[in-house]
Each structure stands twice: as C-alpha cells, then as structure tokens.
Amino acid sequence: MSTVKYVLAEQDMPTSWYNIAADLPTPLAPPLHPGTGLPLGLADLAPIFPIALIMQEVSTNRTIDIPEEVQQIYRQWRPSPLYRARRLEAALDTPAKIYYKNEGVSPAGSHKPNTAVAQAYYNKQEGVKRLVTETGAGQWGSSLAFAGALFGLEVKVYMVKVSYHQKPYRRALMEVYGASVVASPSTETVCGRAILAAHPDSTGSLGIAISEAVEMAAQREDTKYALGSVLNHVMLHQTVIGQEAMAQMEMAGDYPDVIVACTGGGSNFAGIAFPFIGAKLRGERNVRVLAVEPAACPSLTKGKFAYDFGDTAHLAPITKMHTLGSSFMPSGIHAGGLRYHGMGPMVSHLLDLGKIEATAIQQLETFAAGLQFARTEGILPAPESNHAVAGAIREALRCKEEGKSETILFNLSGHGHFDMQAYMDYQAGVLKDFEYSDEEVAMALAGLPSVG
Ligand SMILES: *Cc1c(COP(=O)(O)O)cnc(C)c1O
C-alpha cells in the first residue's frame, strides 16, 4: 500500500498566526493578580514576560504577523507533512478516512518549538539575556533550549524531579543545546526550599517547577519567564499547524468531520483545531472537535471551570480554567506533558461554550493505540500523542459500527524516541491504569481561591 503524503511548498507556509479571541462569541474572563485577586494590569506581567508577548496575550486581532526571522527558522521543518493513515485504516477495517499532521519532525521532536522560537525571538528583541522555565517530561525544556541556542539566550530549566531521574536523555538533550537543568523542587528558590522543608521526599510537579521559575525570573532585570502551554500567546503561535492542515486537507480534496488532539495545557490541540473552530464560529463550516486527556489527570472531564492559581506557590496569575486544583499531585503516568492541574483558558472557555468535546482515556489503551500506530504507520508517537491516536482510533471504530465514512484528522504532537522506557514498561506488562477519584478531585478543589 503506497504512502499518501501531502506536502506544502515552503512559500505556502502561513505568514501570520490566527487569534481565536477575535471570533469568540463571549470574551475570556480576565486574569487576576494572585496576591490581590484584582484584574491583572499589563504592568503586573512586565517583570516576567516581554511586552510583545503580553500584547499578544490580550490581543483580539484576528491575525498577527509572524516575524520574518521566526518564519526563517520555522522553514527548517515547516510546513510539516500531513499523512493519510491508510495502513491504520486497513488494520482497523474502518470506512473512515484518517489523516494526521506530524509535528514530530521538528528538531526537538514535538510541536513545542513553534512557540519556543517565537518566544525566544521576542525576548531577544527586548534585550533579555536569560530565560527561565519549567519542564515536565522535558519536551518543553528541550524546545526552549533549542530556541535559546539559536538566539544566543541563556536558558535555565527547572525539571520536575521524578522526570529528572526518569528521563536522563531529555535532560542531556537540553544540556547539549546549552541549557542548565535543575531538579525541582530545588534549594535555589524560596518556594523550593519551603516545599522541601515540608516534604523532603517531594518528587515535584509542574505547579512547583513553575513557581520556582517565576520566582527566579521576577528577581532579575535581564531574566524573563517562558511557558510552553496554557497561555493565549502560546495557543496563538501553535496555529501554524492548523492553518497548514487546512491547506493540506484542501490538497486532499477533503475536510475533517472530526478533529482529535491530546490536551495537557491545550497548545497542540489549539494549534491544529483553532483555525477550524474559527471557521465554525464564523458560521463557514462545521466540525466536531475532540480533546483527549489522561484519565489520571482529567482537568476537562472532571475538573471545575473556575478561577484558580497557575502554580503551587501562587506566584503566577489566577485564571479561569478547567482545573483539578493547584495542590493536585498527578500519579506517575508516562505522559509527563499531560500532567498539569489546569487547562488553557481559551480551551476551557470553548468547552464551557459547548464548541468542543472532551474525553479521558486510560494509559494502557493509549499505549495499545501507540503500538498499533507504530506497527502500521511506522512512526513511534510520544506517550502524550498516544492519547490522540487512541481518540482517533475510537472515532474510526465508531464510524465502522455506524457504517459512516467520516474524515478524521488528528495531531501527532511528537515522537517518542526519548520515551523508550515507557514502551519497554508497557511491553513488559508493568504499566498500570490510574483513575483519579472523585474524592481526590474534591480535596484538591477545596483550595480554589475565593475570587471572581
Ligand atoms: C507538551 C506536550 C503535549 C502537551 O501539551 P499541550 O500544550 O497540551 O500540547 C503533548 N504532546 C507532546 C509531544 C508534548 O511535548
């Protein structure tokens, strides 16, 4: 069976990002100051982000130009290929057509360089010398380390301690790009020391690592903070994926009935889906959109849509989002990039408006899907991306049951070459499913701020 691949010419790469804020039927709830609970002013964000990114964060312009220098770097791997998964379709014996966009072709191996390069560019423009960030599995840390190397910025990464020890090769990749990596919680920050004093054995969480990075960034004039998901400007930068996919689906003479993507903070989901959701919101073309999250970290399906803290030490802004509570401690599932307690405000808002759907899938089903994908399409997905693969397979099997030849498009957010231990554990039968119980959800939600 021959491979069916849709490749755009370099000159057909998008030259602007798409901002869904322009098409939302009701505006997003404003972010609040973590100390006062009052609406956040631009001046509150200036110590941690460059002005250009703060302006993008609050912009309601439908399109924002991609700077030429950023486009030049994107061209190293963009436009990324779109494939028709013909062998997977055959294996599933489904009448559905399955397409996938492969974001694993970037130098760091995921969609994250789409925003890392843009963020490094704007920081460099404003004279910043040093970027501080957190990373879970290491995908974001290695993407920012890559971007920092290109722009001559120093990069410091607080890596969730459990991943620091579990994923030495991701850590090594960050160091190859020139970044320095510290296990979080660390003794370098006030909040890290406080957590270690209370819980000496803490294995860390994204919420804690964010607190450490924000604390460091706020201290030095030449240092800013960078976040790899959740924020509006991150969703914006990722929309190159969906814009390209739209042109590629047109090449294929097709249009998706359903779009599937995995969700951690929501950025690869936003990337592939927002341009299509924009067309839907403007009444041009309908589409179903499905977010797939891990059953062990079910912020969209079990969390509350409420104002919550973005980090454990309450240094980051309070935003209205689907959340499991900032004290949420995720179980050790291998999809480290999907273990954040909250969800991007834009994605949360769209779910609340009924414009998208969400479902949670257990770890073992996602790895079974990843193996089936690797054995038919040849590409090994990241454990995070396996959630999208599993969601797409469920949709294809539904089509088979209903006898419908729908068109499914999913985002393959990254490759899994640094996640072989997870695949070895799965094949050895030692991986487990984790359910996040309703009692645990209720407990973590008891700590929501009383604002809004
Ligand atoms: C970080 C990551 C995710 C999850 O983050 P989102 O912001 O929800 O996209 C998904 N897939 C891969 C490969 C990642 O690195």
Short mmCIF file of C-alpha atoms and ligand atoms in Angstrom, two decimals:
data_model
loop_
_atom_site.label_atom_id
_atom_site.label_comp_id
_atom_site.label_asym_id
_atom_site.label_seq_id
_atom_site.Cartn_x
_atom_site.Cartn_y
_atom_site.Cartn_z
CA MET A 1 0.00 0.00 0.00
CA SER A 2 1.55 3.32 -1.01
CA THR A 3 2.06 6.16 1.43
CA VAL A 4 -0.19 9.15 0.90
CA LYS A 5 1.52 12.35 1.99
CA TYR A 6 0.52 15.98 1.48
CA VAL A 7 3.44 18.39 1.37
CA LEU A 8 3.06 22.15 1.10
CA ALA A 9 5.69 24.27 -0.63
CA GLU A 10 7.83 26.46 1.65
CA GLN A 11 6.22 29.57 0.22
CA ASP A 12 2.80 28.24 1.31
CA MET A 13 3.77 28.30 4.98
CA PRO A 14 1.47 30.66 6.94
CA THR A 15 2.87 34.18 7.41
CA SER A 16 0.53 35.09 10.27
CA TRP A 17 -0.82 33.37 13.36
CA TYR A 18 -4.58 33.02 13.88
CA ASN A 19 -6.03 34.52 17.07
CA ILE A 20 -9.28 32.85 18.08
CA ALA A 21 -10.04 35.68 20.54
CA ALA A 22 -11.35 37.62 17.51
CA ASP A 23 -14.07 35.02 16.89
CA LEU A 24 -15.15 34.02 20.42
CA PRO A 25 -18.89 34.65 20.95
CA THR A 26 -18.18 35.81 24.52
CA PRO A 27 -14.83 37.14 25.74
CA LEU A 28 -12.47 35.28 28.07
CA ALA A 29 -12.68 36.01 31.81
CA PRO A 30 -9.83 38.41 32.73
CA PRO A 31 -6.78 37.01 34.56
CA LEU A 32 -6.40 38.12 38.20
CA HIS A 33 -3.45 39.07 40.39
CA PRO A 34 -2.51 36.15 42.69
CA GLY A 35 -1.93 38.48 45.65
CA THR A 36 -4.85 40.91 45.41
CA GLY A 37 -7.40 38.94 43.37
CA LEU A 38 -7.95 42.09 41.25
CA PRO A 39 -7.79 42.13 37.43
CA LEU A 40 -4.21 41.92 36.26
CA GLY A 41 -2.62 45.02 34.74
CA LEU A 42 -0.04 44.88 31.96
CA ALA A 43 2.49 46.26 34.45
CA ASP A 44 1.99 43.20 36.67
CA LEU A 45 3.18 40.93 33.86
CA ALA A 46 6.08 43.10 32.65
CA PRO A 47 8.64 41.71 35.15
CA ILE A 48 8.13 38.17 33.83
CA PHE A 49 7.21 38.49 30.12
CA PRO A 50 8.39 40.74 27.24
CA ILE A 51 5.88 43.43 26.21
CA ALA A 52 5.31 41.94 22.74
CA LEU A 53 4.07 38.67 24.26
CA ILE A 54 1.91 40.48 26.84
CA MET A 55 0.26 42.39 23.98
CA GLN A 56 -0.37 39.11 22.11
CA GLU A 57 -1.80 37.62 25.30
CA VAL A 58 -4.58 40.24 25.40
CA SER A 59 -4.94 40.89 21.65
CA THR A 60 -8.27 40.45 19.88
CA ASN A 61 -6.84 40.98 16.36
CA ARG A 62 -7.74 38.02 14.17
CA THR A 63 -4.27 37.68 12.65
CA ILE A 64 -0.83 38.57 13.96
CA ASP A 65 2.16 38.62 11.57
CA ILE A 66 4.88 36.04 12.13
CA PRO A 67 8.20 37.94 12.19
CA GLU A 68 10.41 37.15 9.17
CA GLU A 69 13.21 35.80 11.39
CA VAL A 70 10.80 33.37 13.06
CA GLN A 71 9.49 32.26 9.65
CA GLN A 72 13.06 31.58 8.52
CA ILE A 73 13.61 29.25 11.46
CA TYR A 74 10.20 27.58 11.05
CA ARG A 75 11.20 26.70 7.48
CA GLN A 76 13.77 24.23 8.78
CA TRP A 77 10.87 21.78 9.45
CA ARG A 78 7.71 23.59 8.34
CA PRO A 79 5.36 23.16 6.64
CA SER A 80 5.16 19.80 8.45
CA PRO A 81 3.75 16.83 6.49
CA LEU A 82 0.16 15.63 6.62
CA TYR A 83 -0.39 11.93 6.00
CA ARG A 84 -3.35 9.74 5.26
CA ALA A 85 -3.10 6.75 7.62
CA ARG A 86 -4.13 4.18 5.00
CA ARG A 87 -2.44 1.21 6.70
CA LEU A 88 -4.01 2.07 10.06
CA GLU A 89 -7.40 2.41 8.35
CA ALA A 90 -6.93 -1.03 6.80
CA ALA A 91 -5.89 -2.58 10.11
CA LEU A 92 -8.99 -1.13 11.78
CA ASP A 93 -11.14 -2.17 8.81
CA THR A 94 -12.92 1.17 9.07
CA PRO A 95 -14.77 3.09 6.35
CA ALA A 96 -13.41 6.29 7.97
CA LYS A 97 -10.54 8.24 6.43
CA ILE A 98 -7.83 9.06 8.95
CA TYR A 99 -5.36 11.92 8.41
CA TYR A 100 -2.60 13.03 10.75
CA LYS A 101 -0.31 16.02 10.96
CA ASN A 102 3.20 15.08 12.08
CA GLU A 103 4.72 17.65 14.44
CA GLY A 104 7.41 15.16 15.48
CA VAL A 105 9.61 16.39 12.60
CA SER A 106 10.85 19.48 14.47
CA PRO A 107 14.44 19.44 15.82
CA ALA A 108 13.22 18.92 19.40
CA GLY A 109 10.71 16.30 18.27
CA SER A 110 7.38 17.97 19.06
CA HIS A 111 5.12 20.95 18.29
CA LYS A 112 6.70 22.99 21.11
CA PRO A 113 9.43 24.71 19.04
CA ASN A 114 6.60 26.58 17.21
CA THR A 115 6.19 28.74 20.30
CA ALA A 116 9.70 28.37 21.77
CA VAL A 117 11.25 30.04 18.70
CA ALA A 118 8.68 32.86 18.76
CA GLN A 119 9.13 33.46 22.50
CA ALA A 120 12.93 33.45 22.26
CA TYR A 121 12.71 35.91 19.36
CA TYR A 122 10.57 38.49 21.24
CA ASN A 123 12.68 38.18 24.38
CA LYS A 124 15.86 38.73 22.37
CA GLN A 125 14.26 41.78 20.68
CA GLU A 126 13.62 43.34 24.08
CA GLY A 127 17.17 42.82 25.34
CA VAL A 128 16.54 39.84 27.60
CA LYS A 129 19.67 37.76 28.27
CA ARG A 130 18.29 34.79 30.16
CA LEU A 131 15.11 32.67 30.06
CA VAL A 132 13.90 30.54 32.95
CA THR A 133 11.30 27.85 32.60
CA GLU A 134 9.95 24.57 33.95
CA THR A 135 9.61 21.25 32.20
CA GLY A 136 7.80 18.01 32.98
CA ALA A 137 8.86 15.26 30.62
CA GLY A 138 11.47 17.54 29.06
CA GLN A 139 9.80 18.30 25.72
CA TRP A 140 9.28 21.96 26.52
CA GLY A 141 12.69 22.36 28.17
CA SER A 142 14.46 20.92 25.14
CA SER A 143 12.40 23.09 22.77
CA LEU A 144 13.26 26.28 24.65
CA ALA A 145 16.90 25.18 24.97
CA PHE A 146 16.99 24.73 21.17
CA ALA A 147 15.41 28.17 20.59
CA GLY A 148 17.69 29.80 23.18
CA ALA A 149 20.75 28.37 21.42
CA LEU A 150 19.65 29.89 18.08
CA PHE A 151 19.13 33.35 19.59
CA GLY A 152 22.11 33.35 21.98
CA LEU A 153 19.95 33.35 25.13
CA GLU A 154 20.95 31.57 28.31
CA VAL A 155 18.28 29.03 29.31
CA LYS A 156 17.68 27.63 32.78
CA VAL A 157 15.19 24.80 33.28
CA TYR A 158 13.54 23.56 36.49
CA MET A 159 12.72 19.95 35.68
CA VAL A 160 10.15 18.04 37.76
CA LYS A 161 12.33 15.80 39.95
CA VAL A 162 10.68 12.50 39.06
CA SER A 163 11.29 13.17 35.33
CA TYR A 164 14.82 14.48 36.00
CA HIS A 165 15.69 10.98 37.22
CA GLN A 166 13.37 9.02 34.85
CA LYS A 167 14.34 10.84 31.63
CA PRO A 168 18.11 11.44 31.68
CA TYR A 169 18.25 11.63 27.87
CA ARG A 170 15.83 14.56 27.65
CA ARG A 171 17.93 16.29 30.30
CA ALA A 172 21.05 15.50 28.27
CA LEU A 173 19.45 16.99 25.14
CA MET A 174 18.75 20.27 26.99
CA GLU A 175 22.37 20.34 28.11
CA VAL A 176 23.59 19.62 24.57
CA TYR A 177 21.67 22.74 23.47
CA GLY A 178 23.50 24.65 26.24
CA ALA A 179 20.77 24.94 28.88
CA SER A 180 21.32 24.30 32.58
CA VAL A 181 18.88 21.90 34.22
CA VAL A 182 17.99 21.69 37.92
CA ALA A 183 15.73 19.10 39.60
CA SER A 184 12.62 20.73 41.12
CA PRO A 185 11.88 21.27 43.97
CA SER A 186 15.39 22.69 44.41
CA THR A 187 17.18 24.54 47.22
CA GLU A 188 17.76 27.53 44.89
CA THR A 189 14.43 29.24 45.48
CA VAL A 190 12.35 30.30 48.48
CA CYS A 191 9.38 28.22 47.34
CA GLY A 192 11.55 25.19 46.53
CA ARG A 193 13.12 25.31 50.00
CA ALA A 194 9.68 25.68 51.65
CA ILE A 195 8.37 22.61 49.83
CA LEU A 196 11.47 20.56 50.69
CA ALA A 197 11.17 21.59 54.34
CA ALA A 198 7.58 20.33 54.45
CA HIS A 199 8.07 17.31 52.12
CA PRO A 200 11.77 16.31 51.94
CA ASP A 201 10.90 13.45 49.55
CA SER A 202 8.81 15.57 47.16
CA THR A 203 9.18 14.27 43.59
CA GLY A 204 7.93 17.59 42.27
CA SER A 205 5.11 18.71 40.00
CA LEU A 206 4.69 21.17 37.15
CA GLY A 207 2.94 23.54 39.58
CA ILE A 208 6.03 23.59 41.84
CA ALA A 209 8.50 23.92 38.95
CA ILE A 210 6.51 26.88 37.55
CA SER A 211 6.70 28.59 40.96
CA GLU A 212 10.48 28.17 41.05
CA ALA A 213 10.92 29.50 37.51
CA VAL A 214 8.62 32.52 38.04
CA GLU A 215 10.37 33.35 41.32
CA MET A 216 13.78 33.35 39.61
CA ALA A 217 12.56 35.39 36.62
CA ALA A 218 10.97 38.08 38.81
CA GLN A 219 14.27 38.63 40.62
CA ARG A 220 16.49 39.72 37.75
CA GLU A 221 16.06 42.54 35.27
CA ASP A 222 17.78 40.60 32.44
CA THR A 223 15.75 37.44 33.02
CA LYS A 224 12.24 36.53 31.88
CA TYR A 225 9.99 33.52 32.24
CA ALA A 226 8.70 31.36 29.37
CA LEU A 227 5.74 28.97 29.48
CA GLY A 228 5.25 26.19 26.93
CA SER A 229 1.46 25.87 27.03
CA VAL A 230 -1.73 27.22 28.69
CA LEU A 231 -1.29 30.92 27.85
CA ASN A 232 -3.14 32.62 24.98
CA HIS A 233 0.04 33.63 23.14
CA VAL A 234 1.23 30.00 23.17
CA MET A 235 -2.08 28.85 21.60
CA LEU A 236 -1.62 31.62 19.03
CA HIS A 237 1.88 30.52 17.98
CA GLN A 238 0.74 26.94 17.50
CA THR A 239 -1.93 27.86 14.94
CA VAL A 240 0.58 27.40 12.11
CA ILE A 241 -0.26 23.68 12.50
CA GLY A 242 -3.98 24.04 11.78
CA GLN A 243 -3.54 26.62 9.04
CA GLU A 244 -1.19 24.27 7.21
CA ALA A 245 -3.53 21.34 7.84
CA MET A 246 -6.41 23.33 6.28
CA ALA A 247 -4.39 23.86 3.09
CA GLN A 248 -3.27 20.21 3.09
CA MET A 249 -6.84 18.90 3.56
CA GLU A 250 -7.75 21.06 0.59
CA MET A 251 -4.96 19.40 -1.42
CA ALA A 252 -6.50 16.08 -0.40
CA GLY A 253 -9.91 17.33 -1.56
CA ASP A 254 -11.29 16.63 1.90
CA TYR A 255 -12.43 18.40 5.09
CA PRO A 256 -12.44 16.88 8.59
CA ASP A 257 -15.73 15.82 10.21
CA VAL A 258 -13.86 15.41 13.47
CA ILE A 259 -10.51 16.72 14.74
CA VAL A 260 -8.73 14.92 17.60
CA ALA A 261 -5.79 16.10 19.73
CA CYS A 262 -4.38 15.34 23.17
CA THR A 263 -4.53 18.00 25.85
CA GLY A 264 -2.07 18.84 28.62
CA GLY A 265 -2.30 22.63 28.75
CA GLY A 266 -4.06 22.69 25.37
CA SER A 267 -1.47 24.09 22.97
CA ASN A 268 -1.13 21.33 20.35
CA PHE A 269 -4.92 20.95 20.46
CA ALA A 270 -5.31 24.69 19.87
CA GLY A 271 -2.67 24.53 17.17
CA ILE A 272 -4.46 22.04 14.98
CA ALA A 273 -8.06 22.90 15.92
CA PHE A 274 -8.37 26.68 16.39
CA PRO A 275 -8.24 27.63 12.68
CA PHE A 276 -11.02 25.08 12.02
CA ILE A 277 -13.00 26.17 15.11
CA GLY A 278 -12.66 29.77 13.87
CA ALA A 279 -14.36 28.79 10.60
CA LYS A 280 -17.07 27.08 12.66
CA LEU A 281 -17.56 30.11 14.93
CA ARG A 282 -17.84 32.37 11.88
CA GLY A 283 -20.53 30.03 10.51
CA GLU A 284 -18.48 28.97 7.49
CA ARG A 285 -18.03 25.23 8.04
CA ASN A 286 -18.98 22.83 10.82
CA VAL A 287 -16.64 20.36 12.52
CA ARG A 288 -16.60 18.27 15.71
CA VAL A 289 -13.51 18.75 17.85
CA LEU A 290 -12.42 16.24 20.47
CA ALA A 291 -9.85 16.85 23.24
CA VAL A 292 -8.33 13.69 24.73
CA GLU A 293 -6.83 13.81 28.21
CA PRO A 294 -5.40 11.14 30.53
CA ALA A 295 -7.85 9.56 32.98
CA ALA A 296 -5.15 10.19 35.62
CA CYS A 297 -5.23 13.98 35.06
CA PRO A 298 -8.78 14.74 33.89
CA SER A 299 -8.97 18.54 34.12
CA LEU A 300 -11.53 18.94 31.30
CA THR A 301 -13.77 15.98 32.18
CA LYS A 302 -13.61 16.03 36.00
CA GLY A 303 -12.17 19.44 36.87
CA LYS A 304 -14.14 22.56 37.68
CA PHE A 305 -14.36 25.64 35.41
CA ALA A 306 -13.24 28.19 37.98
CA TYR A 307 -10.63 30.78 38.81
CA ASP A 308 -7.51 29.01 40.08
CA PHE A 309 -3.83 29.53 40.72
CA GLY A 310 -1.47 28.59 37.89
CA ASP A 311 1.24 27.29 40.23
CA THR A 312 1.76 25.78 43.67
CA ALA A 313 3.29 28.81 45.43
CA HIS A 314 0.67 31.20 43.99
CA LEU A 315 3.14 33.49 42.20
CA ALA A 316 1.62 33.12 38.70
CA PRO A 317 -1.64 34.82 37.63
CA ILE A 318 -5.05 33.40 38.63
CA THR A 319 -7.00 32.41 35.53
CA LYS A 320 -10.43 30.98 34.84
CA MET A 321 -9.87 27.47 33.56
CA HIS A 322 -10.84 23.83 33.95
CA THR A 323 -8.78 22.80 36.96
CA LEU A 324 -8.13 19.97 39.38
CA GLY A 325 -6.80 22.44 41.99
CA SER A 326 -3.25 23.79 42.26
CA SER A 327 -2.40 21.27 45.00
CA PHE A 328 -3.14 18.39 42.59
CA MET A 329 -0.41 15.72 42.67
CA PRO A 330 -0.53 13.61 39.50
CA SER A 331 0.18 9.89 39.54
CA GLY A 332 3.28 8.74 37.69
CA ILE A 333 1.80 8.17 34.23
CA HIS A 334 4.31 8.29 31.40
CA ALA A 335 2.62 11.12 29.51
CA GLY A 336 4.53 13.69 31.61
CA GLY A 337 3.45 16.52 29.31
CA LEU A 338 -0.20 15.92 30.21
CA ARG A 339 0.13 16.15 33.99
CA TYR A 340 -0.70 19.85 34.60
CA HIS A 341 -3.54 20.60 37.04
CA GLY A 342 -5.19 23.21 34.81
CA MET A 343 -6.10 23.76 31.16
CA GLY A 344 -5.53 26.74 28.89
CA PRO A 345 -8.25 29.41 29.44
CA MET A 346 -9.12 29.50 25.71
CA VAL A 347 -9.63 25.73 25.50
CA SER A 348 -11.56 25.75 28.80
CA HIS A 349 -13.80 28.57 27.57
CA LEU A 350 -14.57 26.71 24.31
CA LEU A 351 -15.59 23.59 26.27
CA ASP A 352 -17.79 25.70 28.53
CA LEU A 353 -19.45 27.20 25.42
CA GLY A 354 -20.10 23.70 24.03
CA LYS A 355 -17.90 24.30 20.97
CA ILE A 356 -15.61 21.35 21.69
CA GLU A 357 -15.91 17.92 23.37
CA ALA A 358 -13.58 16.20 25.82
CA THR A 359 -12.91 12.62 26.82
CA ALA A 360 -10.46 10.91 29.19
CA ILE A 361 -8.59 7.72 28.23
CA GLN A 362 -6.61 5.31 30.41
CA GLN A 363 -2.86 4.87 29.98
CA LEU A 364 -2.95 1.22 28.77
CA GLU A 365 -5.43 1.97 25.97
CA THR A 366 -3.21 4.85 24.81
CA PHE A 367 -0.09 2.65 24.65
CA ALA A 368 -2.00 -0.09 22.79
CA ALA A 369 -3.01 2.60 20.28
CA GLY A 370 0.59 3.86 20.03
CA LEU A 371 1.86 0.36 19.26
CA GLN A 372 -0.81 -0.21 16.62
CA PHE A 373 0.11 3.12 15.05
CA ALA A 374 3.84 2.32 15.06
CA ARG A 375 3.20 -1.10 13.51
CA THR A 376 1.05 0.30 10.71
CA GLU A 377 2.38 3.82 10.05
CA GLY A 378 5.96 3.28 11.24
CA ILE A 379 6.16 6.41 13.40
CA LEU A 380 6.58 5.98 17.17
CA PRO A 381 4.36 8.56 18.92
CA ALA A 382 5.20 10.33 22.19
CA PRO A 383 3.17 8.94 25.13
CA GLU A 384 1.22 12.23 25.11
CA SER A 385 0.42 11.84 21.41
CA ASN A 386 -0.78 8.28 22.05
CA HIS A 387 -3.87 9.87 23.62
CA ALA A 388 -4.70 11.50 20.27
CA VAL A 389 -4.03 8.24 18.43
CA ALA A 390 -6.33 6.38 20.84
CA GLY A 391 -9.03 9.03 20.42
CA ALA A 392 -8.77 8.83 16.62
CA ILE A 393 -8.96 5.01 16.72
CA ARG A 394 -12.10 5.20 18.89
CA GLU A 395 -13.67 7.56 16.34
CA ALA A 396 -12.67 5.26 13.45
CA LEU A 397 -14.22 2.27 15.21
CA ARG A 398 -17.39 4.25 15.88
CA CYS A 399 -17.55 5.02 12.14
CA LYS A 400 -17.19 1.30 11.43
CA GLU A 401 -20.04 0.48 13.81
CA GLU A 402 -22.25 3.18 12.33
CA GLY A 403 -21.19 2.41 8.75
CA LYS A 404 -20.08 6.00 8.17
CA SER A 405 -17.10 7.10 6.06
CA GLU A 406 -16.27 10.21 8.09
CA THR A 407 -13.00 12.10 7.80
CA ILE A 408 -10.87 12.14 10.95
CA LEU A 409 -7.89 14.46 11.40
CA PHE A 410 -5.58 14.15 14.38
CA ASN A 411 -2.44 15.86 15.57
CA LEU A 412 0.62 13.70 16.16
CA SER A 413 2.18 16.18 18.58
CA GLY A 414 5.58 14.49 18.86
CA HIS A 415 7.72 11.38 18.51
CA GLY A 416 8.52 9.02 21.36
CA HIS A 417 12.22 8.34 20.76
CA PHE A 418 13.12 9.58 24.24
CA ASP A 419 10.32 7.59 25.86
CA MET A 420 11.53 4.05 25.21
CA GLN A 421 11.46 3.16 28.92
CA ALA A 422 7.71 3.76 28.86
CA TYR A 423 7.32 1.46 25.86
CA MET A 424 9.56 -1.16 27.49
CA ASP A 425 7.44 -0.99 30.66
CA TYR A 426 4.26 -1.30 28.61
CA GLN A 427 5.54 -4.30 26.67
CA ALA A 428 6.77 -5.91 29.91
CA GLY A 429 3.25 -5.56 31.30
CA VAL A 430 4.25 -3.37 34.26
CA LEU A 431 2.38 -0.20 33.26
CA LYS A 432 -0.84 0.45 35.16
CA ASP A 433 -4.01 2.44 34.73
CA PHE A 434 -4.73 5.20 37.24
CA GLU A 435 -8.15 6.58 37.99
CA TYR A 436 -8.32 9.99 39.65
CA SER A 437 -11.05 9.52 42.24
CA ASP A 438 -13.89 11.96 42.85
CA GLU A 439 -12.73 12.30 46.49
CA GLU A 440 -9.26 13.36 45.37
CA VAL A 441 -10.79 15.89 42.96
CA ALA A 442 -12.97 17.31 45.74
CA MET A 443 -9.99 17.58 48.09
CA ALA A 444 -7.74 19.40 45.62
CA LEU A 445 -10.61 21.71 44.61
CA ALA A 446 -11.13 22.77 48.22
CA GLY A 447 -8.07 25.04 47.77
CA LEU A 448 -9.55 27.20 44.99
CA PRO A 449 -9.12 30.95 45.58
CA SER A 450 -12.29 32.79 46.65
CA VAL A 451 -12.31 35.32 43.81
CA GLY A 452 -14.31 36.02 40.66
C1 LIG B 1 3.96 19.05 25.92
C2 LIG B 1 3.38 18.06 25.01
C3 LIG B 1 1.98 17.84 24.94
C4 LIG B 1 1.01 18.51 25.87
O1 LIG B 1 0.99 19.89 25.84
P1 LIG B 1 -0.15 20.73 25.12
O2 LIG B 1 0.16 22.12 25.46
O3 LIG B 1 -1.47 20.27 25.65
O4 LIG B 1 0.00 20.43 23.68
C5 LIG B 1 1.50 16.94 24.02
N1 LIG B 1 2.32 16.26 23.22
C6 LIG B 1 3.67 16.43 23.24
C7 LIG B 1 4.51 15.62 22.32
C8 LIG B 1 4.23 17.34 24.14
O5 LIG B 1 5.54 17.51 24.16
#
